[in-house]
PDB file of C-alpha atoms in Angstrom:
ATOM      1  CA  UNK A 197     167.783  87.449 -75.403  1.00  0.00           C
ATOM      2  CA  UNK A 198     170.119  86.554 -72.524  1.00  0.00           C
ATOM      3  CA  UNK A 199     169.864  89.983 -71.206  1.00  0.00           C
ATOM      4  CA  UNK A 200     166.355  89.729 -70.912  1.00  0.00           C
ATOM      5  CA  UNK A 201     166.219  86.494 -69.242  1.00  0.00           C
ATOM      6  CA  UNK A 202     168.719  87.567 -66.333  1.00  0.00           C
ATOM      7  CA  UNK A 203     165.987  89.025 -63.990  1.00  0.00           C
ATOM      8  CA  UNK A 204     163.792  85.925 -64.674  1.00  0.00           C
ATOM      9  CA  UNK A 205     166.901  83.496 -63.503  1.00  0.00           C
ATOM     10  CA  UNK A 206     167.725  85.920 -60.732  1.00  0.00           C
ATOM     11  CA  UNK A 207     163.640  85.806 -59.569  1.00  0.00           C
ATOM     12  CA  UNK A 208     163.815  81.537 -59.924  1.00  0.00           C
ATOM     13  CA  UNK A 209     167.324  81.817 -57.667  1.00  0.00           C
ATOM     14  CA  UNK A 210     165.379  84.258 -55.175  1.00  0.00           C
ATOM     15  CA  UNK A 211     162.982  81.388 -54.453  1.00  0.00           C
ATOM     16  CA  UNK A 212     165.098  78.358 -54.493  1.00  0.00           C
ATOM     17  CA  UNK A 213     164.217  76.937 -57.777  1.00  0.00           C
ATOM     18  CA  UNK A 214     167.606  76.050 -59.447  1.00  0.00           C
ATOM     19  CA  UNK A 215     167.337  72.223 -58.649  1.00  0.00           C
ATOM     20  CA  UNK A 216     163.959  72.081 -59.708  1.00  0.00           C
ATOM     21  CA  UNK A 217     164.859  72.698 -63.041  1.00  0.00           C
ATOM     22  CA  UNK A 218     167.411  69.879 -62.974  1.00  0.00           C
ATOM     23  CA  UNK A 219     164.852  67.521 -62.329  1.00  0.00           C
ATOM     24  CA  UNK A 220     161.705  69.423 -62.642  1.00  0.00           C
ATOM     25  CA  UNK A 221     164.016  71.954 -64.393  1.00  0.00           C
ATOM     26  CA  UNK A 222     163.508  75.347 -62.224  1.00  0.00           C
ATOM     27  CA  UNK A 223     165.594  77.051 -59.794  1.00  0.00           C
ATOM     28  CA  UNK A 224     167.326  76.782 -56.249  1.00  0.00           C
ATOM     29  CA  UNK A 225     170.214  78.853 -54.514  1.00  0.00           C
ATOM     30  CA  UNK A 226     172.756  76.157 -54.221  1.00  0.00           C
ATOM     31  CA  UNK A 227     175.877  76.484 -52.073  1.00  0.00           C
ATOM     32  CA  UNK A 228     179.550  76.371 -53.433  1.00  0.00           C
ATOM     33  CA  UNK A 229     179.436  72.687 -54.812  1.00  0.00           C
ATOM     34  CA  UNK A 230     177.081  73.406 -57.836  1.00  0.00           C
ATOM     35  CA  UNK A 231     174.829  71.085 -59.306  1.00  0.00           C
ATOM     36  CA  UNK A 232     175.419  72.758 -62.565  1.00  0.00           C
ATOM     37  CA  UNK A 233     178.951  71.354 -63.092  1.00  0.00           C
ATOM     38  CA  UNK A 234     178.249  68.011 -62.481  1.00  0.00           C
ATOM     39  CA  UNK A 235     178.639  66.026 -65.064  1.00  0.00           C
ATOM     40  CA  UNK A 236     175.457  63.906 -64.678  1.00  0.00           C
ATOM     41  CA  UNK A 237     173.259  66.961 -64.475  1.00  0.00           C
ATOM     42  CA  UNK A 238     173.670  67.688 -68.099  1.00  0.00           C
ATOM     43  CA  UNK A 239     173.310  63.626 -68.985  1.00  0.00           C
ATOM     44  CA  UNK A 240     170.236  63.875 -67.544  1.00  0.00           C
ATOM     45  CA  UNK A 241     168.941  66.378 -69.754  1.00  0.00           C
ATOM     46  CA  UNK A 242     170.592  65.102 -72.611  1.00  0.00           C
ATOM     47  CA  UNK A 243     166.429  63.096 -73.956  1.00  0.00           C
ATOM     48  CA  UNK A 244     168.384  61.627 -76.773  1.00  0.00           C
ATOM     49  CA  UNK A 245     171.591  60.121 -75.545  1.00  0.00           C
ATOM     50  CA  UNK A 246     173.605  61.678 -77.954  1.00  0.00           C
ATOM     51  CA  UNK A 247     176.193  63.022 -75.980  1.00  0.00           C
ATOM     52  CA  UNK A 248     174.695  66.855 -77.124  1.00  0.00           C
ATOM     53  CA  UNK A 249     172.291  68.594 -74.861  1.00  0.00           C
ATOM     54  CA  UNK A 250     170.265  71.034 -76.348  1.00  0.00           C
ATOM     55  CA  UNK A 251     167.746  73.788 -76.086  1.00  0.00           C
ATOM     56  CA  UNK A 252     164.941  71.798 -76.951  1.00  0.00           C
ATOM     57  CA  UNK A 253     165.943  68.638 -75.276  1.00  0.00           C
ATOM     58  CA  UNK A 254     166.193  70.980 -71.690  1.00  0.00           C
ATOM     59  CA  UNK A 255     162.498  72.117 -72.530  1.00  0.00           C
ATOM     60  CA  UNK A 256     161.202  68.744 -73.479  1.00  0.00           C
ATOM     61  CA  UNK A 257     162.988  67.250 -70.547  1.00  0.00           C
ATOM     62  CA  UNK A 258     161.601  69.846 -68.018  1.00  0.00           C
ATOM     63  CA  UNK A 259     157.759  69.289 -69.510  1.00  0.00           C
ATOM     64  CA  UNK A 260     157.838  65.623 -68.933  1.00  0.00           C
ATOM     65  CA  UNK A 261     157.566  67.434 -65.717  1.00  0.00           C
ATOM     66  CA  UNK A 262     154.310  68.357 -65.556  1.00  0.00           C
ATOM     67  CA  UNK A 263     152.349  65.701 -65.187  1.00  0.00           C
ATOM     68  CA  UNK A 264     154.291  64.543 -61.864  1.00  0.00           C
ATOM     69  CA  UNK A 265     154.015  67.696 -60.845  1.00  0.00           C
ATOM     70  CA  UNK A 266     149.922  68.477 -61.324  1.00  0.00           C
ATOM     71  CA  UNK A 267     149.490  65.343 -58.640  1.00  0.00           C
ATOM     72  CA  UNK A 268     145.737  65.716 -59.046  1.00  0.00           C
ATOM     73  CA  UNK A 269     145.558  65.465 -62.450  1.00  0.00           C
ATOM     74  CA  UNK A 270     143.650  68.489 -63.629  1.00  0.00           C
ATOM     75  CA  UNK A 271     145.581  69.152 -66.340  1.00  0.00           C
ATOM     76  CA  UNK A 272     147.167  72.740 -63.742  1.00  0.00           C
ATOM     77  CA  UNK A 273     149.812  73.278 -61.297  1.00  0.00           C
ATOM     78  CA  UNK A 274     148.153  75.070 -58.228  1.00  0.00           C
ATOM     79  CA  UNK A 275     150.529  76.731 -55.691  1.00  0.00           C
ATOM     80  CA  UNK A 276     150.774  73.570 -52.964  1.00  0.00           C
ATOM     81  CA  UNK A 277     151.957  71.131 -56.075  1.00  0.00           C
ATOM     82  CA  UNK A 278     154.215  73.440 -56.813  1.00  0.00           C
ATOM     83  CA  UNK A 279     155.435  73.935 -53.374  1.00  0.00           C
ATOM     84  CA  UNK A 280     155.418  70.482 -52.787  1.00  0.00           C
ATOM     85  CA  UNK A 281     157.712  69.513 -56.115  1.00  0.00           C
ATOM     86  CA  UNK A 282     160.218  72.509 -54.441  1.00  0.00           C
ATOM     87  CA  UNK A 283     160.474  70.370 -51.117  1.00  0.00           C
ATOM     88  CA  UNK A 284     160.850  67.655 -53.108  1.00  0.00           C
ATOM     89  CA  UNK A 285     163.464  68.874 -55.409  1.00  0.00           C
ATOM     90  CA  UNK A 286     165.333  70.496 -52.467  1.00  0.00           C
ATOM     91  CA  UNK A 287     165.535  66.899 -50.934  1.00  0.00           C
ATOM     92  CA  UNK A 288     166.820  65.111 -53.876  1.00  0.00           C
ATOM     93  CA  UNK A 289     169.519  67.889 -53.898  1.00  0.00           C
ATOM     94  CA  UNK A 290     170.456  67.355 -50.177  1.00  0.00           C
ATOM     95  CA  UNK A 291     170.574  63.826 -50.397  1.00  0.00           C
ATOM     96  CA  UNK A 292     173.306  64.649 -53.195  1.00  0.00           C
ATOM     97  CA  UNK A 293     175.027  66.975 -51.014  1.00  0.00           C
ATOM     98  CA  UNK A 294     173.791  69.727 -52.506  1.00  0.00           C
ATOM     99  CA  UNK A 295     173.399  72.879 -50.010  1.00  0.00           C
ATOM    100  CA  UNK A 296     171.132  75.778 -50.521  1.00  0.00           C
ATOM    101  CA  UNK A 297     169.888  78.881 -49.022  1.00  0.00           C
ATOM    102  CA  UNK A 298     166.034  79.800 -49.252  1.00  0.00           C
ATOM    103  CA  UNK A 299     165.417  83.703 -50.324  1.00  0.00           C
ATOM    104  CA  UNK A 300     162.752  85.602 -50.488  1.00  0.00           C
ATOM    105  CA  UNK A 301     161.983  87.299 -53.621  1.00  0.00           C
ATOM    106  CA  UNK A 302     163.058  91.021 -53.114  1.00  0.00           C
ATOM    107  CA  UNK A 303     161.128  93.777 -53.152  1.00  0.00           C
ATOM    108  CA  UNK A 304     159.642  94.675 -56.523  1.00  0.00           C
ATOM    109  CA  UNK A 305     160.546  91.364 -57.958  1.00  0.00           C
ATOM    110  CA  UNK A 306     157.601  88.610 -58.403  1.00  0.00           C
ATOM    111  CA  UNK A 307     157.998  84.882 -57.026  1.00  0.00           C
ATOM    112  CA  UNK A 308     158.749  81.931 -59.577  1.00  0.00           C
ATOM    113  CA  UNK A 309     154.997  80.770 -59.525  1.00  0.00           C
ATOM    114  CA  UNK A 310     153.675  84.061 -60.335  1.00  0.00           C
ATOM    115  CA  UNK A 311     156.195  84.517 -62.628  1.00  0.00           C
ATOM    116  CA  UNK A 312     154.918  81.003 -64.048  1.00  0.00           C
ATOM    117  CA  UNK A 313     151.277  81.669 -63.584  1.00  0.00           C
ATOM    118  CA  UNK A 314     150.900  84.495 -66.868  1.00  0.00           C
ATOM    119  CA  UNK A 315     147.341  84.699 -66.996  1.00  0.00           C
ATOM    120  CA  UNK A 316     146.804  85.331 -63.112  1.00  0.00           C
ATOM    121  CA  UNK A 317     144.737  82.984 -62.643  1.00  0.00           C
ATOM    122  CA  UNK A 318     146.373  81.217 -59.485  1.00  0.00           C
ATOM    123  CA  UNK A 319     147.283  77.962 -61.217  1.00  0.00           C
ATOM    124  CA  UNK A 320     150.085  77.540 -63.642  1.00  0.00           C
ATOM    125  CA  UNK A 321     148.399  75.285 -67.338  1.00  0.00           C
ATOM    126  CA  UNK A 322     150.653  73.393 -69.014  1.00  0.00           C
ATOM    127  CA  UNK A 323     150.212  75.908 -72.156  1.00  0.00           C
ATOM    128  CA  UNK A 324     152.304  77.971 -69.063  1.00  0.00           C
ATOM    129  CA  UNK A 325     154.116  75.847 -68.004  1.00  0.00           C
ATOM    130  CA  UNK A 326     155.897  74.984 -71.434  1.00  0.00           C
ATOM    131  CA  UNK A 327     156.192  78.517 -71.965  1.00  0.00           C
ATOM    132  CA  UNK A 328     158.654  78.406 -68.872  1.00  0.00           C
ATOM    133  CA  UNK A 329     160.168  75.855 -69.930  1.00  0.00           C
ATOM    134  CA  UNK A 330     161.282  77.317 -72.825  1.00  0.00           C
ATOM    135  CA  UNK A 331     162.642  80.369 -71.392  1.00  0.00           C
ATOM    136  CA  UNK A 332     164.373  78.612 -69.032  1.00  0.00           C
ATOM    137  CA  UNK A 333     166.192  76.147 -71.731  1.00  0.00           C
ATOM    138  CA  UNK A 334     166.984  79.398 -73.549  1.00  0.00           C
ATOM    139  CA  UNK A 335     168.322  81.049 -70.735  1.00  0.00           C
ATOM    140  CA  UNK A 336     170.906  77.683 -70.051  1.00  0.00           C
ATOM    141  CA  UNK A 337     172.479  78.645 -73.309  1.00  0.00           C
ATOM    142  CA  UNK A 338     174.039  81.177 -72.543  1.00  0.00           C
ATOM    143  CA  UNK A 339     176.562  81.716 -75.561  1.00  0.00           C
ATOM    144  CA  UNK A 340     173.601  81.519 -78.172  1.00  0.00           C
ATOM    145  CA  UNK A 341     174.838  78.249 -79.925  1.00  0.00           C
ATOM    146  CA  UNK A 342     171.722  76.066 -79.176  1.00  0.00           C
ATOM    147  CA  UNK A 343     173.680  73.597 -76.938  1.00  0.00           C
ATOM    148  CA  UNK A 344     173.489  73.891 -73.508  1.00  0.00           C
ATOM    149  CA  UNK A 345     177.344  73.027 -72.434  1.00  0.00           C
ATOM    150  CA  UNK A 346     179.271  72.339 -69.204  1.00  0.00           C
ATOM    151  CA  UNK A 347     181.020  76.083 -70.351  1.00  0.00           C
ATOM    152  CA  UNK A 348     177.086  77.326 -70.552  1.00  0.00           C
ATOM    153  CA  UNK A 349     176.805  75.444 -66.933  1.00  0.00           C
ATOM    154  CA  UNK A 350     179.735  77.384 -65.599  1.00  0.00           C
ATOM    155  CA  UNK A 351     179.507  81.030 -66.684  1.00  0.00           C
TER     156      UNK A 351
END
């Protein structure tokens, strides 16, 4: 499962999702400080205080998400609210002293929103958008257990 899910982490880091998912739980290319071993990172995720984060807590914590996200309230994510939660995310991060570096995604790989957006129809539903989040919580696990662990965070 992990294997799988590397090119789909790579393609979120290629567009400078990484904090997103912290907050709005997707992706962004961060510098050498990472977000990912801060301690406060994981609390955050952790929806039932206790002191465990897991799978399902990421994905429940990440589709919270949405509906701050969809600013118009038509029950989709079209491309500017989803650019605009990016700038957003990417100024929480700074404000943290967080660096990052924008990308591009390379050739023959697909951007984080189309990646998102399954059914091609330009806007990302939240039917979609907990399908990502899903993926994405699995993909934070990366030893299989079910918890998502600073050792997950640092590998």
């Amino acid at each position: 499962m992990a294997q799988t899910l590397r090119p789909f982490v790579t393609d979120l880091q290629a567009v400078g999702l990484r904090p997103l998912f912290a907050s709005l739980c997707l992706t962004v290319s961060l510098g050498a400080t990472s977000v990912w071993a801060d301690p406060d990172f994981l609390e955050s995720l952790d929806f039932d205080g206790d002191g465990t984060v897991t799978v399902s807590e990421v994905a429940l914590v990440r589709n919270q998400q949405f509906i701050q996200i969809d600013r118009d309230g038509d029950g989709k994510i079209n491309p500017e609210e989803f650019d605009r939660s990016l700038q957003n995310a990417r100024a929480r991060f700074r404000q943290m002293g967080q660096g990052y570096q924008a990308h591009n995604a390379s050739p023959g790989r697909i951007d984080a929103f189309t990646f998102a957006d399954t059914d091609a129809d330009g806007f990302i539903s939240r039917r979609e958008f907990h399908r990502h989040s899903d993926r994405f919580a699995h993909s934070l696990d990366r030893d299989g257990d079910g918890i998502v662990s600073h050792a997950d965070m640092q590998r």
